[in-house]
PDB file of C-alpha atoms and ligand atoms in Angstrom:
ATOM      1  CA  MET A 685      56.478  43.818  -4.731  1.00 43.00           C
ATOM      2  CA  SER A 686      57.976  45.850  -7.543  1.00 52.00           C
ATOM      3  CA  ASP A 687      56.613  49.310  -8.201  1.00 66.00           C
ATOM      4  CA  ARG A 688      55.665  48.150 -11.677  1.00 89.00           C
ATOM      5  CA  ALA A 689      57.041  51.354 -13.207  1.00 94.00           C
ATOM      6  CA  GLU A 690      56.173  50.100 -16.699  1.00 97.00           C
ATOM      7  CA  TRP A 691      52.491  50.290 -15.709  1.00 98.00           C
ATOM      8  CA  GLN A 692      52.602  54.014 -14.943  1.00 98.00           C
ATOM      9  CA  PRO A 693      51.357  55.101 -18.411  1.00 98.00           C
ATOM     10  CA  LEU A 694      48.199  53.049 -17.836  1.00 98.00           C
ATOM     11  CA  ARG A 695      47.664  54.634 -14.415  1.00 98.00           C
ATOM     12  CA  ASP A 696      48.103  58.092 -15.948  1.00 98.00           C
ATOM     13  CA  GLU A 697      45.633  57.404 -18.743  1.00 98.00           C
ATOM     14  CA  LEU A 698      43.051  55.933 -16.374  1.00 98.00           C
ATOM     15  CA  ARG A 699      43.391  58.932 -14.104  1.00 98.00           C
ATOM     16  CA  ARG A 700      42.490  61.105 -17.079  1.00 98.00           C
ATOM     17  CA  TRP A 701      39.352  58.978 -17.597  1.00 98.00           C
ATOM     18  CA  ALA A 702      38.464  59.129 -13.914  1.00 98.00           C
ATOM     19  CA  ASP A 703      38.971  62.894 -13.796  1.00 98.00           C
ATOM     20  CA  ALA A 704      36.593  63.215 -16.744  1.00 98.00           C
ATOM     21  CA  GLY A 705      34.058  61.028 -14.962  1.00 98.00           C
ATOM     22  CA  ARG A 706      34.274  58.387 -17.667  1.00 98.00           C
ATOM     23  CA  LYS A 707      34.525  54.597 -17.659  1.00 98.00           C
ATOM     24  CA  ALA A 708      36.377  52.531 -20.259  1.00 98.00           C
ATOM     25  CA  GLN A 709      34.646  49.315 -21.297  1.00 98.00           C
ATOM     26  CA  LEU A 710      36.890  46.272 -21.385  1.00 98.00           C
ATOM     27  CA  TRP A 711      36.236  42.620 -22.083  1.00 98.00           C
ATOM     28  CA  PHE A 712      38.438  39.556 -21.834  1.00 98.00           C
ATOM     29  CA  ARG A 713      38.642  36.772 -24.442  1.00 99.00           C
ATOM     30  CA  ASP A 714      40.656  33.586 -23.937  1.00 98.00           C
ATOM     31  CA  ASP A 715      40.913  31.091 -26.806  1.00 98.00           C
ATOM     32  CA  ASP A 716      41.263  27.360 -27.493  1.00 98.00           C
ATOM     33  CA  ALA A 717      39.578  25.696 -24.507  1.00 98.00           C
ATOM     34  CA  ILE A 718      38.648  22.047 -25.121  1.00 98.00           C
ATOM     35  CA  GLU A 719      38.940  20.353 -21.750  1.00 98.00           C
ATOM     36  CA  PRO A 720      39.880  21.104 -18.138  1.00 98.00           C
ATOM     37  CA  THR A 721      43.630  21.664 -17.641  1.00 98.00           C
ATOM     38  CA  ASP A 722      45.864  23.169 -14.954  1.00 98.00           C
ATOM     39  CA  ALA A 723      46.269  26.249 -17.141  1.00 98.00           C
ATOM     40  CA  LEU A 724      42.509  26.674 -17.397  1.00 98.00           C
ATOM     41  CA  ASP A 725      42.217  26.318 -13.626  1.00 98.00           C
ATOM     42  CA  ARG A 726      44.766  29.070 -13.241  1.00 98.00           C
ATOM     43  CA  LEU A 727      42.852  31.371 -15.592  1.00 98.00           C
ATOM     44  CA  LEU A 728      39.524  30.673 -13.902  1.00 98.00           C
ATOM     45  CA  ALA A 729      41.070  31.331 -10.503  1.00 98.00           C
ATOM     46  CA  LEU A 730      42.054  34.817 -11.695  1.00 98.00           C
ATOM     47  CA  SER A 731      38.510  35.475 -12.883  1.00 98.00           C
ATOM     48  CA  LYS A 732      37.213  34.393  -9.505  1.00 97.00           C
ATOM     49  CA  ASP A 733      39.819  36.192  -7.375  1.00 98.00           C
ATOM     50  CA  PHE A 734      39.230  39.511  -9.120  1.00 98.00           C
ATOM     51  CA  ASP A 735      35.523  38.894  -9.741  1.00 98.00           C
ATOM     52  CA  LEU A 736      35.849  39.686 -13.458  1.00 98.00           C
ATOM     53  CA  PRO A 737      33.827  38.303 -16.367  1.00 98.00           C
ATOM     54  CA  MET A 738      35.637  36.206 -18.971  1.00 98.00           C
ATOM     55  CA  THR A 739      34.742  34.941 -22.424  1.00 98.00           C
ATOM     56  CA  LEU A 740      36.114  31.557 -23.445  1.00 98.00           C
ATOM     57  CA  ALA A 741      36.328  30.641 -27.131  1.00 99.00           C
ATOM     58  CA  VAL A 742      35.729  26.884 -27.030  1.00 99.00           C
ATOM     59  CA  ILE A 743      36.626  24.562 -29.936  1.00 98.00           C
ATOM     60  CA  PRO A 744      33.332  22.735 -30.548  1.00 98.00           C
ATOM     61  CA  ALA A 745      34.245  19.461 -32.306  1.00 98.00           C
ATOM     62  CA  PRO A 746      36.619  17.964 -29.701  1.00 98.00           C
ATOM     63  CA  THR A 747      34.976  19.360 -26.559  1.00 98.00           C
ATOM     64  CA  GLY A 748      32.433  17.681 -24.311  1.00 98.00           C
ATOM     65  CA  GLN A 749      31.127  16.952 -20.844  1.00 98.00           C
ATOM     66  CA  PRO A 750      34.360  17.342 -18.816  1.00 98.00           C
ATOM     67  CA  LEU A 751      34.667  21.020 -19.770  1.00 98.00           C
ATOM     68  CA  VAL A 752      30.941  21.539 -19.226  1.00 98.00           C
ATOM     69  CA  GLU A 753      31.246  20.240 -15.676  1.00 98.00           C
ATOM     70  CA  ARG A 754      34.338  22.323 -14.998  1.00 98.00           C
ATOM     71  CA  LEU A 755      32.699  25.542 -16.239  1.00 98.00           C
ATOM     72  CA  LEU A 756      29.242  25.031 -14.747  1.00 97.00           C
ATOM     73  CA  PRO A 757      30.059  26.659 -11.374  1.00 97.00           C
ATOM     74  CA  GLU A 758      31.967  29.511 -13.074  1.00 98.00           C
ATOM     75  CA  LYS A 759      29.197  32.085 -13.261  1.00 96.00           C
ATOM     76  CA  ARG A 760      31.511  34.777 -14.630  1.00 98.00           C
ATOM     77  CA  VAL A 761      32.326  32.709 -17.729  1.00 98.00           C
ATOM     78  CA  THR A 762      30.653  33.097 -21.123  1.00 98.00           C
ATOM     79  CA  VAL A 763      31.193  30.431 -23.814  1.00 98.00           C
ATOM     80  CA  THR A 764      31.543  31.283 -27.524  1.00 98.00           C
ATOM     81  CA  VAL A 765      32.190  29.246 -30.693  1.00 99.00           C
ATOM     82  CA  HIS A 766      35.827  28.915 -31.808  1.00 98.00           C
ATOM     83  CA  GLY A 767      35.522  27.518 -35.347  1.00 98.00           C
ATOM     84  CA  TRP A 768      34.786  23.795 -35.481  1.00 98.00           C
ATOM     85  CA  THR A 769      38.016  21.718 -35.272  1.00 98.00           C
ATOM     86  CA  HIS A 770      40.554  24.609 -35.371  1.00 98.00           C
ATOM     87  CA  ARG A 771      42.238  22.830 -38.268  1.00 98.00           C
ATOM     88  CA  ASN A 772      44.202  24.804 -40.855  1.00 98.00           C
ATOM     89  CA  TYR A 773      43.060  24.392 -44.470  1.00 98.00           C
ATOM     90  CA  ALA A 774      45.202  27.119 -46.022  1.00 97.00           C
ATOM     91  CA  PRO A 775      48.209  26.110 -48.166  1.00 96.00           C
ATOM     92  CA  ASP A 776      51.623  25.985 -46.484  1.00 93.00           C
ATOM     93  CA  GLU A 777      52.798  29.408 -47.581  1.00 93.00           C
ATOM     94  CA  ALA A 778      49.536  31.178 -46.622  1.00 94.00           C
ATOM     95  CA  LYS A 779      48.359  32.415 -43.226  1.00 96.00           C
ATOM     96  CA  LYS A 780      46.594  29.743 -41.229  1.00 97.00           C
ATOM     97  CA  GLN A 781      42.839  29.631 -41.654  1.00 97.00           C
ATOM     98  CA  GLU A 782      40.036  27.227 -40.865  1.00 98.00           C
ATOM     99  CA  LEU A 783      37.210  29.469 -42.060  1.00 98.00           C
ATOM    100  CA  GLY A 784      38.414  30.320 -45.552  1.00 97.00           C
ATOM    101  CA  LEU A 785      37.164  29.155 -48.918  1.00 96.00           C
ATOM    102  CA  HIS A 786      39.742  26.396 -49.299  1.00 97.00           C
ATOM    103  CA  ARG A 787      36.802  24.016 -48.975  1.00 97.00           C
ATOM    104  CA  PRO A 788      33.299  24.375 -50.396  1.00 97.00           C
ATOM    105  CA  GLN A 789      31.446  27.169 -48.629  1.00 97.00           C
ATOM    106  CA  ALA A 790      28.551  24.831 -47.753  1.00 98.00           C
ATOM    107  CA  VAL A 791      30.919  22.512 -45.863  1.00 98.00           C
ATOM    108  CA  VAL A 792      32.367  25.351 -43.808  1.00 98.00           C
ATOM    109  CA  LEU A 793      28.929  26.755 -43.056  1.00 98.00           C
ATOM    110  CA  ASP A 794      27.588  23.357 -41.977  1.00 98.00           C
ATOM    111  CA  GLU A 795      30.401  23.150 -39.437  1.00 98.00           C
ATOM    112  CA  LEU A 796      29.650  26.624 -38.147  1.00 98.00           C
ATOM    113  CA  ARG A 797      26.005  25.701 -37.688  1.00 98.00           C
ATOM    114  CA  GLU A 798      26.968  22.473 -35.945  1.00 98.00           C
ATOM    115  CA  GLY A 799      29.406  24.287 -33.637  1.00 98.00           C
ATOM    116  CA  PHE A 800      26.747  26.806 -32.675  1.00 98.00           C
ATOM    117  CA  ASP A 801      24.131  24.126 -31.938  1.00 98.00           C
ATOM    118  CA  LYS A 802      26.542  21.908 -30.007  1.00 98.00           C
ATOM    119  CA  LEU A 803      27.832  24.614 -27.661  1.00 98.00           C
ATOM    120  CA  LYS A 804      24.433  26.195 -27.208  1.00 98.00           C
ATOM    121  CA  GLY A 805      23.165  22.771 -26.159  1.00 98.00           C
ATOM    122  CA  LEU A 806      26.085  22.098 -23.817  1.00 98.00           C
ATOM    123  CA  TYR A 807      25.999  25.569 -22.193  1.00 98.00           C
ATOM    124  CA  PRO A 808      22.369  26.688 -22.010  1.00 97.00           C
ATOM    125  CA  GLY A 809      23.124  29.199 -19.258  1.00 97.00           C
ATOM    126  CA  GLN A 810      26.570  30.408 -20.366  1.00 98.00           C
ATOM    127  CA  PHE A 811      26.431  30.551 -24.148  1.00 98.00           C
ATOM    128  CA  ALA A 812      26.734  33.785 -26.142  1.00 98.00           C
ATOM    129  CA  PRO A 813      25.905  33.566 -29.878  1.00 98.00           C
ATOM    130  CA  MET A 814      29.303  34.767 -31.058  1.00 98.00           C
ATOM    131  CA  LEU A 815      31.744  33.245 -33.537  1.00 98.00           C
ATOM    132  CA  VAL A 816      35.453  33.578 -32.768  1.00 98.00           C
ATOM    133  CA  PRO A 817      37.250  32.516 -35.965  1.00 98.00           C
ATOM    134  CA  PRO A 818      40.468  30.555 -35.324  1.00 98.00           C
ATOM    135  CA  TRP A 819      43.539  32.741 -35.989  1.00 98.00           C
ATOM    136  CA  ASN A 820      41.059  35.661 -36.073  1.00 98.00           C
ATOM    137  CA  ARG A 821      40.452  35.023 -39.765  1.00 98.00           C
ATOM    138  CA  ILE A 822      37.247  34.335 -41.681  1.00 98.00           C
ATOM    139  CA  ASP A 823      36.456  34.827 -45.362  1.00 98.00           C
ATOM    140  CA  LYS A 824      34.136  37.790 -45.781  1.00 97.00           C
ATOM    141  CA  ALA A 825      31.847  35.758 -48.048  1.00 97.00           C
ATOM    142  CA  LEU A 826      30.780  33.685 -45.026  1.00 98.00           C
ATOM    143  CA  LEU A 827      29.705  36.614 -42.856  1.00 98.00           C
ATOM    144  CA  PRO A 828      26.235  37.274 -44.337  1.00 98.00           C
ATOM    145  CA  GLU A 829      25.310  33.608 -43.794  1.00 98.00           C
ATOM    146  CA  LEU A 830      25.953  33.454 -40.045  1.00 98.00           C
ATOM    147  CA  ALA A 831      22.830  35.174 -38.714  1.00 98.00           C
ATOM    148  CA  ALA A 832      20.647  32.377 -40.104  1.00 98.00           C
ATOM    149  CA  PHE A 833      22.354  29.923 -37.727  1.00 98.00           C
ATOM    150  CA  GLY A 834      21.759  32.201 -34.734  1.00 98.00           C
ATOM    151  CA  TYR A 835      25.074  34.055 -34.551  1.00 98.00           C
ATOM    152  CA  ARG A 836      24.722  37.682 -33.552  1.00 98.00           C
ATOM    153  CA  ALA A 837      28.374  38.734 -33.571  1.00 98.00           C
ATOM    154  CA  VAL A 838      31.863  37.800 -34.741  1.00 98.00           C
ATOM    155  CA  SER A 839      35.078  38.534 -32.860  1.00 98.00           C
ATOM    156  CA  VAL A 840      38.416  39.007 -34.609  1.00 98.00           C
ATOM    157  CA  TYR A 841      41.423  41.263 -33.962  1.00 98.00           C
ATOM    158  CA  GLY A 842      41.833  45.011 -34.469  1.00 98.00           C
ATOM    159  CA  LEU A 843      39.455  47.959 -34.682  1.00 97.00           C
ATOM    160  CA  ALA A 844      36.036  46.829 -35.899  1.00 96.00           C
ATOM    161  CA  LYS A 845      35.007  47.525 -39.487  1.00 95.00           C
ATOM    162  CA  PRO A 846      31.480  47.679 -40.911  1.00 94.00           C
ATOM    163  CA  ARG A 847      30.425  44.125 -41.734  1.00 96.00           C
ATOM    164  CA  PRO A 848      27.157  42.272 -42.451  1.00 96.00           C
ATOM    165  CA  ILE A 849      27.280  41.028 -38.839  1.00 97.00           C
ATOM    166  CA  PRO A 850      28.473  43.127 -35.870  1.00 97.00           C
ATOM    167  CA  LEU A 851      32.120  42.714 -34.830  1.00 98.00           C
ATOM    168  CA  VAL A 852      33.057  42.673 -31.143  1.00 98.00           C
ATOM    169  CA  ASN A 853      36.814  42.594 -31.494  1.00 98.00           C
ATOM    170  CA  THR A 854      39.941  42.164 -29.437  1.00 98.00           C
ATOM    171  CA  HIS A 855      42.759  44.727 -29.586  1.00 98.00           C
ATOM    172  CA  VAL A 856      45.500  43.673 -27.164  1.00 98.00           C
ATOM    173  CA  ASP A 857      46.992  40.220 -27.848  1.00 98.00           C
ATOM    174  CA  ILE A 858      49.305  39.409 -24.961  1.00 98.00           C
ATOM    175  CA  MET A 859      51.324  36.763 -26.830  1.00 98.00           C
ATOM    176  CA  ASP A 860      54.435  37.264 -28.964  1.00 97.00           C
ATOM    177  CA  TRP A 861      53.530  34.727 -31.652  1.00 96.00           C
ATOM    178  CA  HIS A 862      56.354  35.521 -34.050  1.00 93.00           C
ATOM    179  CA  GLY A 863      59.194  36.041 -31.583  1.00 93.00           C
ATOM    180  CA  THR A 864      59.530  34.316 -28.230  1.00 94.00           C
ATOM    181  CA  ARG A 865      56.120  32.636 -28.439  1.00 95.00           C
ATOM    182  CA  GLY A 866      55.748  33.702 -24.812  1.00 96.00           C
ATOM    183  CA  GLY A 867      54.084  36.767 -23.344  1.00 97.00           C
ATOM    184  CA  ARG A 868      54.975  40.182 -24.783  1.00 97.00           C
ATOM    185  CA  PRO A 869      56.858  42.579 -22.474  1.00 97.00           C
ATOM    186  CA  HIS A 870      54.527  44.407 -20.111  1.00 97.00           C
ATOM    187  CA  ALA A 871      55.725  47.846 -21.231  1.00 97.00           C
ATOM    188  CA  GLU A 872      54.815  47.036 -24.833  1.00 97.00           C
ATOM    189  CA  LEU A 873      51.336  45.785 -23.866  1.00 98.00           C
ATOM    190  CA  VAL A 874      50.714  48.761 -21.611  1.00 98.00           C
ATOM    191  CA  GLU A 875      51.609  51.074 -24.506  1.00 98.00           C
ATOM    192  CA  LEU A 876      49.205  49.190 -26.775  1.00 98.00           C
ATOM    193  CA  LEU A 877      46.392  49.329 -24.225  1.00 98.00           C
ATOM    194  CA  VAL A 878      46.963  53.034 -23.555  1.00 98.00           C
ATOM    195  CA  GLY A 879      46.783  53.670 -27.311  1.00 98.00           C
ATOM    196  CA  GLU A 880      43.417  51.911 -27.443  1.00 98.00           C
ATOM    197  CA  LEU A 881      42.202  53.907 -24.441  1.00 98.00           C
ATOM    198  CA  ARG A 882      43.200  57.178 -26.090  1.00 98.00           C
ATOM    199  CA  ASN A 883      41.293  56.184 -29.208  1.00 98.00           C
ATOM    200  CA  ARG A 884      38.179  55.429 -27.121  1.00 98.00           C
ATOM    201  CA  PHE A 885      38.569  58.669 -25.161  1.00 98.00           C
ATOM    202  CA  GLU A 886      38.340  60.542 -28.475  1.00 97.00           C
ATOM    203  CA  GLY A 887      34.938  59.030 -29.115  1.00 93.00           C
ATOM    204  CA  ASN A 888      35.226  55.522 -30.581  1.00 94.00           C
ATOM    205  CA  GLU A 889      32.694  53.585 -28.518  1.00 95.00           C
ATOM    206  CA  GLU A 890      33.819  50.039 -29.269  1.00 97.00           C
ATOM    207  CA  PRO A 891      34.837  48.106 -26.161  1.00 98.00           C
ATOM    208  CA  ILE A 892      38.505  47.154 -25.808  1.00 98.00           C
ATOM    209  CA  GLY A 893      39.143  43.401 -25.974  1.00 98.00           C
ATOM    210  CA  ILE A 894      42.094  41.704 -24.266  1.00 98.00           C
ATOM    211  CA  LEU A 895      43.125  38.451 -25.983  1.00 98.00           C
ATOM    212  CA  THR A 896      44.825  35.536 -24.209  1.00 98.00           C
ATOM    213  CA  HIS A 897      45.600  31.842 -24.851  1.00 98.00           C
ATOM    214  CA  HIS A 898      45.801  30.040 -21.511  1.00 98.00           C
ATOM    215  CA  LEU A 899      47.385  26.848 -22.908  1.00 98.00           C
ATOM    216  CA  VAL A 900      50.589  28.609 -23.994  1.00 98.00           C
ATOM    217  CA  HIS A 901      51.119  31.291 -21.339  1.00 98.00           C
ATOM    218  CA  ASP A 902      54.563  31.625 -19.816  1.00 98.00           C
ATOM    219  CA  THR A 903      55.364  33.469 -16.575  1.00 97.00           C
ATOM    220  CA  LEU A 904      55.381  36.830 -18.330  1.00 97.00           C
ATOM    221  CA  ALA A 905      51.945  36.286 -19.842  1.00 98.00           C
ATOM    222  CA  TRP A 906      50.400  35.127 -16.561  1.00 98.00           C
ATOM    223  CA  SER A 907      51.916  38.038 -14.682  1.00 97.00           C
ATOM    224  CA  PHE A 908      50.549  40.480 -17.275  1.00 98.00           C
ATOM    225  CA  ILE A 909      46.998  39.243 -16.724  1.00 98.00           C
ATOM    226  CA  GLU A 910      47.374  39.252 -12.976  1.00 98.00           C
ATOM    227  CA  THR A 911      48.847  42.754 -12.914  1.00 98.00           C
ATOM    228  CA  LEU A 912      46.250  44.073 -15.357  1.00 98.00           C
ATOM    229  CA  PHE A 913      43.467  42.776 -13.151  1.00 98.00           C
ATOM    230  CA  ASP A 914      45.159  44.095 -10.052  1.00 98.00           C
ATOM    231  CA  GLU A 915      45.511  47.551 -11.613  1.00 98.00           C
ATOM    232  CA  THR A 916      42.010  47.738 -13.086  1.00 98.00           C
ATOM    233  CA  ALA A 917      39.512  45.466 -11.297  1.00 98.00           C
ATOM    234  CA  ALA A 918      38.554  48.037  -8.688  1.00 97.00           C
ATOM    235  CA  HIS A 919      39.410  51.137 -10.749  1.00 98.00           C
ATOM    236  CA  ALA A 920      36.690  53.785 -10.985  1.00 97.00           C
ATOM    237  CA  ALA A 921      37.435  54.357 -14.688  1.00 98.00           C
ATOM    238  CA  VAL A 922      37.288  50.711 -15.779  1.00 98.00           C
ATOM    239  CA  ASP A 923      34.241  48.621 -16.458  1.00 98.00           C
ATOM    240  CA  TRP A 924      34.971  44.939 -17.184  1.00 98.00           C
ATOM    241  CA  ARG A 925      31.925  43.560 -18.963  1.00 98.00           C
ATOM    242  CA  PRO A 926      30.653  40.174 -20.081  1.00 98.00           C
ATOM    243  CA  VAL A 927      30.672  40.017 -23.873  1.00 98.00           C
ATOM    244  CA  GLY A 928      26.927  39.459 -23.994  1.00 97.00           C
ATOM    245  CA  ASP A 929      26.511  43.120 -22.995  1.00 97.00           C
ATOM    246  CA  PHE A 930      27.897  44.137 -26.382  1.00 97.00           C
ATOM    247  CA  MET A 931      25.602  41.968 -28.487  1.00 91.00           C
ATOM    248  CA  ASN A 932      22.124  43.088 -29.440  1.00 74.00           C
TER     249      ASN A 932
HETATM  250 ZN1  LIG B   6      42.460  29.514 -31.502  1.00 86.97          ZN
END
């Protein structure tokens, strides 16, 4: 085993938390599940091996019974709503977006209601009333409408801002979408995570969200998750929480 020298800054920061008698709150969000796959099995095995809670953002329209049966015994897994079809409606030159105003607002909202009802029905014991917008983008005009369908939170990327519905965001995206399209180097991700921890140490109480996409992980991405869990699962200063704990 390597000494994982690039992980030392995380160990140092967590020691500071432990010395102060504090616990950092982390949560784990993985996107784009539709059906059982080998990659999903691999992710779920990590959740099980390290006994850590995971949130899966499931794409409602194409999903069904096979995923339900696969997830039923996974008591650590929470299911949330990942758009409706995960289709892009933005023009070619714009950033990808399903939940924009490229279509009539009523059409988009109907889909978000349908996605909520479908997944709540499929996962009565594992569902959390959270919307995870595909590509972490949603037009602000839609936000005030979501509570009426039952949503109690939205999860996008970056530090949370005041919104008409609470945001429970992710902050560390392990993929290099614009470069290699594989996992980002561990040193870079450790630096990002340590930055988030320092921000929380100074008083920001929002939990830190780790964002993954099991279907496209390469070796580097898988090894990041595994090492992160290995470094933190039993750490006195780290509290991995199910996302439902952050929704009131
Ligand atoms: Zn997605």
